[in-house]
mmCIF file of N, CA and C in Angstrom:
data_model
loop_
_atom_site.group_PDB
_atom_site.id
_atom_site.type_symbol
_atom_site.label_atom_id
_atom_site.label_comp_id
_atom_site.label_asym_id
_atom_site.label_seq_id
_atom_site.Cartn_x
_atom_site.Cartn_y
_atom_site.Cartn_z
ATOM 1 N N MET A 1 109.534 88.991 97.185
ATOM 2 C CA MET A 1 110.736 88.835 97.968
ATOM 3 C C MET A 1 110.375 88.119 99.264
ATOM 4 N N PRO A 2 111.105 87.077 99.615
ATOM 5 C CA PRO A 2 110.811 86.382 100.871
ATOM 6 C C PRO A 2 111.169 87.241 102.078
ATOM 7 N N LEU A 3 110.324 87.145 103.095
ATOM 8 C CA LEU A 3 110.524 87.863 104.350
ATOM 9 C C LEU A 3 110.418 86.875 105.502
ATOM 10 N N ALA A 4 111.105 87.171 106.581
ATOM 11 C CA ALA A 4 110.976 86.334 107.778
ATOM 12 C C ALA A 4 109.550 86.458 108.299
ATOM 13 N N GLY A 5 108.998 85.385 108.796
ATOM 14 C CA GLY A 5 107.625 85.383 109.285
ATOM 15 C C GLY A 5 107.457 86.025 110.643
ATOM 16 N N THR A 6 108.586 86.251 111.345
ATOM 17 C CA THR A 6 108.525 86.888 112.656
ATOM 18 C C THR A 6 109.568 87.991 112.730
ATOM 19 N N LEU A 7 109.318 88.937 113.625
ATOM 20 C CA LEU A 7 110.297 89.986 113.873
ATOM 21 C C LEU A 7 111.448 89.401 114.690
ATOM 22 N N ARG A 8 112.506 90.178 114.893
ATOM 23 C CA ARG A 8 113.657 89.709 115.649
ATOM 24 C C ARG A 8 113.277 89.206 117.042
ATOM 25 N N SER A 9 112.278 89.830 117.617
ATOM 26 C CA SER A 9 111.842 89.438 118.956
ATOM 27 C C SER A 9 110.949 88.203 118.922
ATOM 28 N N VAL A 10 110.872 87.547 117.801
ATOM 29 C CA VAL A 10 110.024 86.386 117.501
ATOM 30 C C VAL A 10 108.539 86.696 117.585
ATOM 31 N N ASP A 11 108.176 87.973 117.603
ATOM 32 C CA ASP A 11 106.772 88.359 117.542
ATOM 33 C C ASP A 11 106.306 88.273 116.098
ATOM 34 N N PRO A 12 105.089 87.787 115.866
ATOM 35 C CA PRO A 12 104.562 87.734 114.508
ATOM 36 C C PRO A 12 104.182 89.121 113.999
ATOM 37 N N TRP A 13 104.033 89.256 112.707
ATOM 38 C CA TRP A 13 103.567 90.504 112.115
ATOM 39 C C TRP A 13 102.538 90.142 111.055
ATOM 40 N N GLY A 14 101.843 91.147 110.537
ATOM 41 C CA GLY A 14 100.801 90.881 109.542
ATOM 42 C C GLY A 14 99.591 90.237 110.202
ATOM 43 N N VAL A 15 98.901 89.392 109.467
ATOM 44 C CA VAL A 15 97.693 88.739 109.973
ATOM 45 C C VAL A 15 98.011 87.896 111.205
ATOM 46 N N ALA A 16 99.198 87.309 111.257
ATOM 47 C CA ALA A 16 99.574 86.459 112.392
ATOM 48 C C ALA A 16 99.595 87.233 113.700
ATOM 49 N N ALA A 17 99.780 88.556 113.641
ATOM 50 C CA ALA A 17 99.852 89.365 114.861
ATOM 51 C C ALA A 17 98.484 89.760 115.390
ATOM 52 N N ARG A 18 97.440 89.499 114.634
ATOM 53 C CA ARG A 18 96.107 89.936 115.045
ATOM 54 C C ARG A 18 95.652 89.335 116.358
ATOM 55 N N ALA A 19 96.002 88.119 116.633
ATOM 56 C CA ALA A 19 95.519 87.443 117.840
ATOM 57 C C ALA A 19 96.353 87.783 119.067
ATOM 58 N N THR A 20 97.368 88.611 118.922
ATOM 59 C CA THR A 20 98.237 88.927 120.047
ATOM 60 C C THR A 20 97.698 90.103 120.840
ATOM 61 N N ASP A 21 98.125 90.207 122.083
ATOM 62 C CA ASP A 21 97.705 91.302 122.956
ATOM 63 C C ASP A 21 98.660 92.471 122.750
ATOM 64 N N ARG A 22 98.124 93.645 122.439
ATOM 65 C CA ARG A 22 98.966 94.788 122.146
ATOM 66 C C ARG A 22 98.522 95.968 122.996
ATOM 67 N N LYS A 23 99.338 96.374 123.953
ATOM 68 C CA LYS A 23 98.982 97.454 124.862
ATOM 69 C C LYS A 23 99.861 98.666 124.591
ATOM 70 N N ALA A 24 99.235 99.829 124.486
ATOM 71 C CA ALA A 24 99.940 101.113 124.334
ATOM 72 C C ALA A 24 100.977 101.079 123.208
ATOM 73 N N TYR A 25 100.602 100.482 122.092
ATOM 74 C CA TYR A 25 101.448 100.412 120.907
ATOM 75 C C TYR A 25 102.756 99.668 121.142
ATOM 76 N N GLY A 26 102.771 98.775 122.079
ATOM 77 C CA GLY A 26 103.929 97.913 122.272
ATOM 78 C C GLY A 26 103.641 96.573 121.648
ATOM 79 N N GLY A 27 104.590 95.698 121.677
ATOM 80 C CA GLY A 27 104.367 94.361 121.149
ATOM 81 C C GLY A 27 104.495 94.281 119.648
ATOM 82 N N PRO A 28 103.917 93.266 119.052
ATOM 83 C CA PRO A 28 104.127 93.001 117.628
ATOM 84 C C PRO A 28 103.459 94.030 116.722
ATOM 85 N N ALA A 29 103.992 94.171 115.551
ATOM 86 C CA ALA A 29 103.443 95.096 114.566
ATOM 87 C C ALA A 29 102.556 94.331 113.602
ATOM 88 N N ILE A 30 101.422 94.891 113.266
ATOM 89 C CA ILE A 30 100.597 94.303 112.213
ATOM 90 C C ILE A 30 101.142 94.767 110.872
ATOM 91 N N ILE A 31 101.332 96.080 110.739
ATOM 92 C CA ILE A 31 101.882 96.630 109.505
ATOM 93 C C ILE A 31 103.289 97.110 109.827
ATOM 94 N N PRO A 32 104.316 96.395 109.359
ATOM 95 C CA PRO A 32 105.681 96.755 109.725
ATOM 96 C C PRO A 32 106.129 98.058 109.060
ATOM 97 N N THR A 33 107.035 98.745 109.735
ATOM 98 C CA THR A 33 107.621 99.964 109.179
ATOM 99 C C THR A 33 108.595 99.576 108.073
ATOM 100 N N GLN A 34 109.080 100.565 107.351
ATOM 101 C CA GLN A 34 110.031 100.264 106.279
ATOM 102 C C GLN A 34 111.300 99.632 106.841
ATOM 103 N N TRP A 35 111.718 100.073 108.031
ATOM 104 C CA TRP A 35 112.937 99.513 108.628
ATOM 105 C C TRP A 35 112.700 98.081 109.090
ATOM 106 N N GLN A 36 111.521 97.802 109.607
ATOM 107 C CA GLN A 36 111.202 96.426 109.983
ATOM 108 C C GLN A 36 111.175 95.530 108.750
ATOM 109 N N LEU A 37 110.634 96.041 107.638
ATOM 110 C CA LEU A 37 110.612 95.245 106.401
ATOM 111 C C LEU A 37 112.026 94.934 105.919
ATOM 112 N N ILE A 38 112.907 95.917 106.010
ATOM 113 C CA ILE A 38 114.300 95.687 105.604
ATOM 114 C C ILE A 38 114.911 94.606 106.484
ATOM 115 N N ARG A 39 114.679 94.679 107.795
ATOM 116 C CA ARG A 39 115.216 93.660 108.719
ATOM 117 C C ARG A 39 114.596 92.285 108.443
ATOM 118 N N LEU A 40 113.311 92.251 108.110
ATOM 119 C CA LEU A 40 112.667 90.975 107.786
ATOM 120 C C LEU A 40 113.263 90.360 106.525
ATOM 121 N N ALA A 41 113.561 91.191 105.534
ATOM 122 C CA ALA A 41 114.190 90.700 104.305
ATOM 123 C C ALA A 41 115.615 90.220 104.582
ATOM 124 N N GLU A 42 116.355 90.981 105.393
ATOM 125 C CA GLU A 42 117.714 90.569 105.747
ATOM 126 C C GLU A 42 117.689 89.264 106.538
ATOM 127 N N GLY A 43 116.735 89.138 107.454
ATOM 128 C CA GLY A 43 116.605 87.908 108.238
ATOM 129 C C GLY A 43 116.282 86.717 107.358
ATOM 130 N N ALA A 44 115.427 86.909 106.369
ATOM 131 C CA ALA A 44 115.086 85.820 105.451
ATOM 132 C C ALA A 44 116.298 85.417 104.623
ATOM 133 N N ALA A 45 117.070 86.404 104.143
ATOM 134 C CA ALA A 45 118.272 86.103 103.352
ATOM 135 C C ALA A 45 119.298 85.362 104.202
ATOM 136 N N ARG A 46 119.475 85.792 105.446
ATOM 137 C CA ARG A 46 120.423 85.152 106.357
ATOM 138 C C ARG A 46 119.987 83.715 106.650
ATOM 139 N N ASP A 47 118.686 83.516 106.879
ATOM 140 C CA ASP A 47 118.186 82.173 107.169
ATOM 141 C C ASP A 47 118.336 81.241 105.976
ATOM 142 N N ARG A 48 118.159 81.783 104.765
ATOM 143 C CA ARG A 48 118.344 80.938 103.568
ATOM 144 C C ARG A 48 119.787 80.486 103.444
ATOM 145 N N LYS A 49 120.733 81.393 103.730
ATOM 146 C CA LYS A 49 122.159 81.049 103.618
ATOM 147 C C LYS A 49 122.592 80.060 104.690
ATOM 148 N N THR A 50 122.099 80.264 105.907
ATOM 149 C CA THR A 50 122.550 79.430 107.031
ATOM 150 C C THR A 50 121.624 78.254 107.312
ATOM 151 N N GLY A 51 120.510 78.176 106.591
ATOM 152 C CA GLY A 51 119.567 77.087 106.828
ATOM 153 C C GLY A 51 118.774 77.289 108.111
ATOM 154 N N GLY A 52 118.485 78.540 108.440
ATOM 155 C CA GLY A 52 117.728 78.869 109.658
ATOM 156 C C GLY A 52 116.336 78.258 109.645
ATOM 157 N N ALA A 53 115.761 78.149 110.812
ATOM 158 C CA ALA A 53 114.483 77.453 110.956
ATOM 159 C C ALA A 53 113.272 78.381 110.924
ATOM 160 N N ARG A 54 113.491 79.708 110.839
ATOM 161 C CA ARG A 54 112.323 80.609 110.840
ATOM 162 C C ARG A 54 111.491 80.406 109.583
ATOM 163 N N GLU A 55 110.175 80.492 109.746
ATOM 164 C CA GLU A 55 109.304 80.363 108.582
ATOM 165 C C GLU A 55 109.396 81.627 107.726
ATOM 166 N N MET A 56 109.183 81.466 106.435
ATOM 167 C CA MET A 56 109.261 82.578 105.492
ATOM 168 C C MET A 56 107.867 82.922 104.998
ATOM 169 N N THR A 57 107.708 84.160 104.569
ATOM 170 C CA THR A 57 106.460 84.620 103.995
ATOM 171 C C THR A 57 106.785 85.728 103.007
ATOM 172 N N THR A 58 105.771 86.234 102.342
ATOM 173 C CA THR A 58 105.928 87.420 101.504
ATOM 174 C C THR A 58 104.992 88.481 102.057
ATOM 175 N N TYR A 59 105.211 89.710 101.680
ATOM 176 C CA TYR A 59 104.368 90.791 102.197
ATOM 177 C C TYR A 59 102.897 90.581 101.843
ATOM 178 N N PRO A 60 102.564 90.273 100.566
ATOM 179 C CA PRO A 60 101.134 90.065 100.244
ATOM 180 C C PRO A 60 100.514 88.917 101.049
ATOM 181 N N GLU A 61 101.260 87.821 101.241
ATOM 182 C CA GLU A 61 100.722 86.700 102.019
ATOM 183 C C GLU A 61 100.470 87.102 103.469
ATOM 184 N N ALA A 62 101.434 87.800 104.067
ATOM 185 C CA ALA A 62 101.316 88.170 105.473
ATOM 186 C C ALA A 62 100.217 89.201 105.702
ATOM 187 N N MET A 63 99.944 90.041 104.716
ATOM 188 C CA MET A 63 98.978 91.117 104.890
ATOM 189 C C MET A 63 97.575 90.760 104.410
ATOM 190 N N THR A 64 97.402 89.610 103.777
ATOM 191 C CA THR A 64 96.090 89.201 103.300
ATOM 192 C C THR A 64 95.118 89.112 104.467
ATOM 193 N N GLY A 65 94.029 89.856 104.355
ATOM 194 C CA GLY A 65 93.009 89.834 105.386
ATOM 195 C C GLY A 65 93.185 90.887 106.467
ATOM 196 N N ILE A 66 94.184 91.743 106.342
ATOM 197 C CA ILE A 66 94.411 92.771 107.371
ATOM 198 C C ILE A 66 93.291 93.790 107.358
ATOM 199 N N GLY A 67 92.938 94.338 106.203
ATOM 200 C CA GLY A 67 91.936 95.393 106.171
ATOM 201 C C GLY A 67 92.439 96.588 106.940
ATOM 202 N N ILE A 68 91.663 97.047 107.894
ATOM 203 C CA ILE A 68 92.072 98.178 108.721
ATOM 204 C C ILE A 68 92.795 97.626 109.942
ATOM 205 N N GLY A 69 94.054 97.943 110.065
ATOM 206 C CA GLY A 69 94.841 97.423 111.182
ATOM 207 C C GLY A 69 95.197 98.505 112.167
ATOM 208 N N TRP A 70 96.043 98.182 113.094
ATOM 209 C CA TRP A 70 96.512 99.165 114.056
ATOM 210 C C TRP A 70 97.392 100.160 113.355
ATOM 211 N N GLU A 71 97.473 101.310 113.925
ATOM 212 C CA GLU A 71 98.277 102.382 113.348
ATOM 213 C C GLU A 71 99.120 102.983 114.460
ATOM 214 N N SER A 72 100.354 103.343 114.139
ATOM 215 C CA SER A 72 101.218 103.932 115.159
ATOM 216 C C SER A 72 100.688 105.305 115.557
ATOM 217 N N LYS A 73 101.113 105.785 116.718
ATOM 218 C CA LYS A 73 100.693 107.107 117.181
ATOM 219 C C LYS A 73 101.175 108.186 116.214
ATOM 220 N N THR A 74 102.388 108.029 115.698
ATOM 221 C CA THR A 74 102.940 109.015 114.770
ATOM 222 C C THR A 74 102.138 109.050 113.477
ATOM 223 N N ALA A 75 101.809 107.878 112.936
ATOM 224 C CA ALA A 75 101.039 107.829 111.697
ATOM 225 C C ALA A 75 99.641 108.403 111.910
ATOM 226 N N SER A 76 99.045 108.109 113.053
ATOM 227 C CA SER A 76 97.725 108.641 113.357
ATOM 228 C C SER A 76 97.752 110.165 113.454
ATOM 229 N N ALA A 77 98.779 110.709 114.106
ATOM 230 C CA ALA A 77 98.914 112.164 114.232
ATOM 231 C C ALA A 77 99.151 112.812 112.877
ATOM 232 N N ARG A 78 99.981 112.176 112.041
ATOM 233 C CA ARG A 78 100.243 112.709 110.702
ATOM 234 C C ARG A 78 98.976 112.713 109.865
ATOM 235 N N ARG A 79 98.219 111.623 109.924
ATOM 236 C CA ARG A 79 96.980 111.532 109.159
ATOM 237 C C ARG A 79 95.979 112.586 109.644
ATOM 238 N N ARG A 80 95.948 112.836 110.942
ATOM 239 C CA ARG A 80 95.052 113.843 111.506
ATOM 240 C C ARG A 80 95.440 115.245 111.031
ATOM 241 N N ARG A 81 96.755 115.547 111.014
ATOM 242 C CA ARG A 81 97.219 116.861 110.541
ATOM 243 C C ARG A 81 96.869 117.061 109.072
ATOM 244 N N GLU A 82 97.043 116.012 108.265
ATOM 245 C CA GLU A 82 96.714 116.107 106.833
ATOM 246 C C GLU A 82 95.224 116.375 106.648
ATOM 247 N N ARG A 83 94.387 115.681 107.421
ATOM 248 C CA ARG A 83 92.938 115.884 107.322
ATOM 249 C C ARG A 83 92.569 117.301 107.744
ATOM 250 N N ASP A 84 93.139 117.762 108.867
ATOM 251 C CA ASP A 84 92.831 119.106 109.355
ATOM 252 C C ASP A 84 93.232 120.177 108.350
ATOM 253 N N ALA A 85 94.386 119.991 107.697
ATOM 254 C CA ALA A 85 94.833 120.959 106.687
ATOM 255 C C ALA A 85 93.876 120.962 105.498
ATOM 256 N N ALA A 86 93.423 119.779 105.086
ATOM 257 C CA ALA A 86 92.487 119.692 103.964
ATOM 258 C C ALA A 86 91.145 120.334 104.329
ATOM 259 N N VAL A 87 90.693 120.155 105.567
ATOM 260 C CA VAL A 87 89.435 120.771 106.012
ATOM 261 C C VAL A 87 89.569 122.283 106.021
ATOM 262 N N SER A 88 90.712 122.798 106.486
ATOM 263 C CA SER A 88 90.930 124.253 106.515
ATOM 264 C C SER A 88 90.855 124.860 105.119
ATOM 265 N N LEU A 89 91.373 124.144 104.132
ATOM 266 C CA LEU A 89 91.296 124.635 102.745
ATOM 267 C C LEU A 89 89.877 124.525 102.198
ATOM 268 N N GLU A 90 89.215 123.422 102.520
ATOM 269 C CA GLU A 90 87.857 123.183 102.009
ATOM 270 C C GLU A 90 86.854 124.180 102.590
ATOM 271 N N VAL A 91 87.044 124.602 103.836
ATOM 272 C CA VAL A 91 86.143 125.558 104.482
ATOM 273 C C VAL A 91 86.023 126.831 103.638
ATOM 274 N N LEU A 92 87.126 127.264 103.066
ATOM 275 C CA LEU A 92 87.117 128.499 102.280
ATOM 276 C C LEU A 92 86.428 128.337 100.920
ATOM 277 N N LEU A 93 86.164 127.110 100.530
ATOM 278 C CA LEU A 93 85.479 126.864 99.252
ATOM 279 C C LEU A 93 83.966 126.790 99.403
ATOM 280 N N ILE A 94 83.500 126.821 100.654
ATOM 281 C CA ILE A 94 82.073 126.689 100.942
ATOM 282 C C ILE A 94 81.558 128.013 101.500
ATOM 283 N N PRO A 95 80.486 128.570 100.929
ATOM 284 C CA PRO A 95 79.917 129.786 101.522
ATOM 285 C C PRO A 95 79.294 129.470 102.881
ATOM 286 N N CYS A 96 79.356 130.421 103.804
ATOM 287 C CA CYS A 96 78.809 130.233 105.147
ATOM 288 C C CYS A 96 77.359 130.711 105.177
ATOM 289 N N GLU A 97 76.475 129.835 105.637
ATOM 290 C CA GLU A 97 75.058 130.184 105.720
ATOM 291 C C GLU A 97 74.763 131.105 106.906
ATOM 292 N N ARG A 98 75.582 131.071 107.917
ATOM 293 C CA ARG A 98 75.317 131.850 109.124
ATOM 294 C C ARG A 98 75.729 133.315 108.960
ATOM 295 N N CYS A 99 76.972 133.549 108.533
ATOM 296 C CA CYS A 99 77.443 134.939 108.443
ATOM 297 C C CYS A 99 77.495 135.434 106.997
ATOM 298 N N HIS A 100 77.122 134.572 106.057
ATOM 299 C CA HIS A 100 77.069 134.889 104.629
ATOM 300 C C HIS A 100 78.440 135.206 104.034
ATOM 301 N N ALA A 101 79.490 134.624 104.624
ATOM 302 C CA ALA A 101 80.829 134.764 104.036
ATOM 303 C C ALA A 101 80.834 134.007 102.713
ATOM 304 N N ARG A 102 81.383 134.629 101.686
ATOM 305 C CA ARG A 102 81.438 133.997 100.373
ATOM 306 C C ARG A 102 82.642 133.073 100.266
ATOM 307 N N LYS A 103 82.727 132.372 99.153
ATOM 308 C CA LYS A 103 83.880 131.504 98.909
ATOM 309 C C LYS A 103 85.150 132.340 99.004
ATOM 310 N N GLY A 104 86.147 131.788 99.694
ATOM 311 C CA GLY A 104 87.419 132.479 99.831
ATOM 312 C C GLY A 104 87.481 133.454 100.989
ATOM 313 N N GLU A 105 86.345 133.740 101.632
ATOM 314 C CA GLU A 105 86.318 134.670 102.764
ATOM 315 C C GLU A 105 86.217 133.903 104.074
ATOM 316 N N GLN A 106 86.812 134.477 105.121
ATOM 317 C CA GLN A 106 86.706 133.871 106.446
ATOM 318 C C GLN A 106 85.373 134.269 107.074
ATOM 319 N N CYS A 107 84.935 133.471 108.013
ATOM 320 C CA CYS A 107 83.694 133.784 108.727
ATOM 321 C C CYS A 107 83.876 135.049 109.563
ATOM 322 N N ARG A 108 82.755 135.701 109.841
ATOM 323 C CA ARG A 108 82.752 136.944 110.621
ATOM 324 C C ARG A 108 81.904 136.764 111.873
ATOM 325 N N THR A 109 82.265 137.512 112.916
ATOM 326 C CA THR A 109 81.473 137.514 114.146
ATOM 327 C C THR A 109 80.255 138.413 113.944
ATOM 328 N N ALA A 110 79.380 138.442 114.945
ATOM 329 C CA ALA A 110 78.186 139.295 114.877
ATOM 330 C C ALA A 110 78.559 140.778 114.794
ATOM 331 N N LYS A 111 79.720 141.136 115.321
ATOM 332 C CA LYS A 111 80.168 142.537 115.279
ATOM 333 C C LYS A 111 80.994 142.854 114.038
ATOM 334 N N GLY A 112 81.173 141.874 113.163
ATOM 335 C CA GLY A 112 81.880 142.108 111.911
ATOM 336 C C GLY A 112 83.368 141.799 111.930
ATOM 337 N N TRP A 113 83.885 141.327 113.056
ATOM 338 C CA TRP A 113 85.293 140.955 113.139
ATOM 339 C C TRP A 113 85.508 139.597 112.469
ATOM 340 N N VAL A 114 86.736 139.358 112.017
ATOM 341 C CA VAL A 114 87.070 138.048 111.448
ATOM 342 C C VAL A 114 87.065 137.027 112.580
ATOM 343 N N ALA A 115 86.317 135.963 112.410
ATOM 344 C CA ALA A 115 86.204 134.925 113.436
ATOM 345 C C ALA A 115 87.471 134.072 113.472
ATOM 346 N N GLU A 116 87.827 133.627 114.681
ATOM 347 C CA GLU A 116 89.005 132.763 114.823
ATOM 348 C C GLU A 116 88.774 131.396 114.169
ATOM 349 N N GLN A 117 87.559 130.907 114.258
ATOM 350 C CA GLN A 117 87.198 129.602 113.703
ATOM 351 C C GLN A 117 85.997 129.774 112.782
ATOM 352 N N PRO A 118 85.904 128.923 111.754
ATOM 353 C CA PRO A 118 84.705 128.986 110.910
ATOM 354 C C PRO A 118 83.485 128.524 111.700
ATOM 355 N N HIS A 119 82.316 128.955 111.279
ATOM 356 C CA HIS A 119 81.087 128.535 111.944
ATOM 357 C C HIS A 119 80.921 127.016 111.807
ATOM 358 N N VAL A 120 80.252 126.451 112.784
ATOM 359 C CA VAL A 120 80.143 124.993 112.890
ATOM 360 C C VAL A 120 79.535 124.367 111.634
ATOM 361 N N GLY A 121 78.458 124.927 111.131
ATOM 362 C CA GLY A 121 77.811 124.363 109.941
ATOM 363 C C GLY A 121 78.742 124.326 108.739
ATOM 364 N N ARG A 122 79.476 125.396 108.538
ATOM 365 C CA ARG A 122 80.428 125.485 107.421
ATOM 366 C C ARG A 122 81.546 124.456 107.604
ATOM 367 N N ARG A 123 82.040 124.344 108.828
ATOM 368 C CA ARG A 123 83.112 123.386 109.105
ATOM 369 C C ARG A 123 82.620 121.948 108.918
ATOM 370 N N ARG A 124 81.422 121.643 109.375
ATOM 371 C CA ARG A 124 80.879 120.282 109.228
ATOM 372 C C ARG A 124 80.749 119.889 107.750
ATOM 373 N N LYS A 125 80.279 120.821 106.924
ATOM 374 C CA LYS A 125 80.180 120.533 105.487
ATOM 375 C C LYS A 125 81.554 120.264 104.894
ATOM 376 N N ALA A 126 82.549 121.061 105.303
ATOM 377 C CA ALA A 126 83.912 120.862 104.820
ATOM 378 C C ALA A 126 84.455 119.510 105.277
ATOM 379 N N GLU A 127 84.191 119.143 106.519
ATOM 380 C CA GLU A 127 84.650 117.853 107.037
ATOM 381 C C GLU A 127 84.014 116.696 106.273
ATOM 382 N N GLU A 128 82.724 116.796 105.984
ATOM 383 C CA GLU A 128 82.046 115.739 105.230
ATOM 384 C C GLU A 128 82.657 115.577 103.843
ATOM 385 N N THR A 129 82.924 116.697 103.186
ATOM 386 C CA THR A 129 83.515 116.657 101.845
ATOM 387 C C THR A 129 84.906 116.036 101.878
ATOM 388 N N VAL A 130 85.735 116.480 102.809
ATOM 389 C CA VAL A 130 87.110 115.968 102.918
ATOM 390 C C VAL A 130 87.102 114.495 103.291
ATOM 391 N N ASP A 131 86.264 114.113 104.253
ATOM 392 C CA ASP A 131 86.208 112.711 104.660
ATOM 393 C C ASP A 131 85.774 111.812 103.507
ATOM 394 N N ALA A 132 84.844 112.280 102.700
ATOM 395 C CA ALA A 132 84.416 111.488 101.544
ATOM 396 C C ALA A 132 85.552 111.355 100.534
ATOM 397 N N CYS A 133 86.306 112.434 100.332
ATOM 398 C CA CYS A 133 87.422 112.380 99.378
ATOM 399 C C CYS A 133 88.565 111.513 99.891
ATOM 400 N N LEU A 134 88.861 111.615 101.194
ATOM 401 C CA LEU A 134 89.960 110.836 101.771
ATOM 402 C C LEU A 134 89.550 109.409 102.095
ATOM 403 N N GLY A 135 88.257 109.167 102.137
ATOM 404 C CA GLY A 135 87.787 107.824 102.443
ATOM 405 C C GLY A 135 87.758 107.535 103.924
ATOM 406 N N TYR A 136 87.480 108.526 104.754
ATOM 407 C CA TYR A 136 87.436 108.317 106.188
ATOM 408 C C TYR A 136 86.003 108.105 106.642
ATOM 409 N N LEU A 137 85.875 107.321 107.671
ATOM 410 C CA LEU A 137 84.601 107.138 108.340
ATOM 411 C C LEU A 137 84.936 107.155 109.821
ATOM 412 N N GLY A 138 84.605 108.231 110.500
ATOM 413 C CA GLY A 138 85.028 108.365 111.890
ATOM 414 C C GLY A 138 86.529 108.528 111.954
ATOM 415 N N LYS A 139 87.197 107.637 112.682
ATOM 416 C CA LYS A 139 88.652 107.713 112.808
ATOM 417 C C LYS A 139 89.343 106.763 111.837
ATOM 418 N N ASN A 140 88.586 105.921 111.146
ATOM 419 C CA ASN A 140 89.193 104.876 110.315
ATOM 420 C C ASN A 140 89.012 105.140 108.835
ATOM 421 N N PRO A 141 90.052 104.867 108.044
ATOM 422 C CA PRO A 141 89.894 104.994 106.594
ATOM 423 C C PRO A 141 89.070 103.827 106.048
ATOM 424 N N VAL A 142 88.259 104.104 105.062
ATOM 425 C CA VAL A 142 87.487 103.059 104.406
ATOM 426 C C VAL A 142 87.613 103.264 102.894
ATOM 427 N N ALA A 143 87.345 102.234 102.145
ATOM 428 C CA ALA A 143 87.429 102.330 100.690
ATOM 429 C C ALA A 143 86.280 103.170 100.169
ATOM 430 N N VAL A 144 86.602 104.139 99.340
ATOM 431 C CA VAL A 144 85.582 104.961 98.711
ATOM 432 C C VAL A 144 85.788 104.843 97.195
ATOM 433 N N PRO A 145 84.882 104.181 96.492
ATOM 434 C CA PRO A 145 85.070 104.007 95.058
ATOM 435 C C PRO A 145 85.013 105.342 94.327
ATOM 436 N N ASP A 146 85.894 105.496 93.365
ATOM 437 C CA ASP A 146 85.962 106.678 92.511
ATOM 438 C C ASP A 146 86.142 107.983 93.282
ATOM 439 N N ALA A 147 86.795 107.938 94.427
ATOM 440 C CA ALA A 147 87.022 109.158 95.202
ATOM 441 C C ALA A 147 88.288 109.852 94.728
#
């Protein structure tokens, strides 16, 4: 489906937006939202009917070469919550070497109380497992074959 090559504000999107200055998540979008895509499609249809001068593109063409792009604050927060929830579940699948909590049990303090947080070693193992499954490396997603 043809899409307008620029947003309504004449800012580029996709690979064309990479060279632009973007401060505090303002300015052009690299990866447009669903509503921006709808507007880009409507703009392309309108330009075809009226003979508008805006350049046209398709989503695959505009996104070729993006790789890891900018992410909105909302998407970043959502991805972080999903990762944290997966780590919380994974922690219970790993036995704790420090307090000897078995699978399915929460960590215990030295006095035998249920700990508020799992021990660091147990949590780190869970994070490594989840990150490998989700394909994360640090804060950025990366391709993980057969994950």
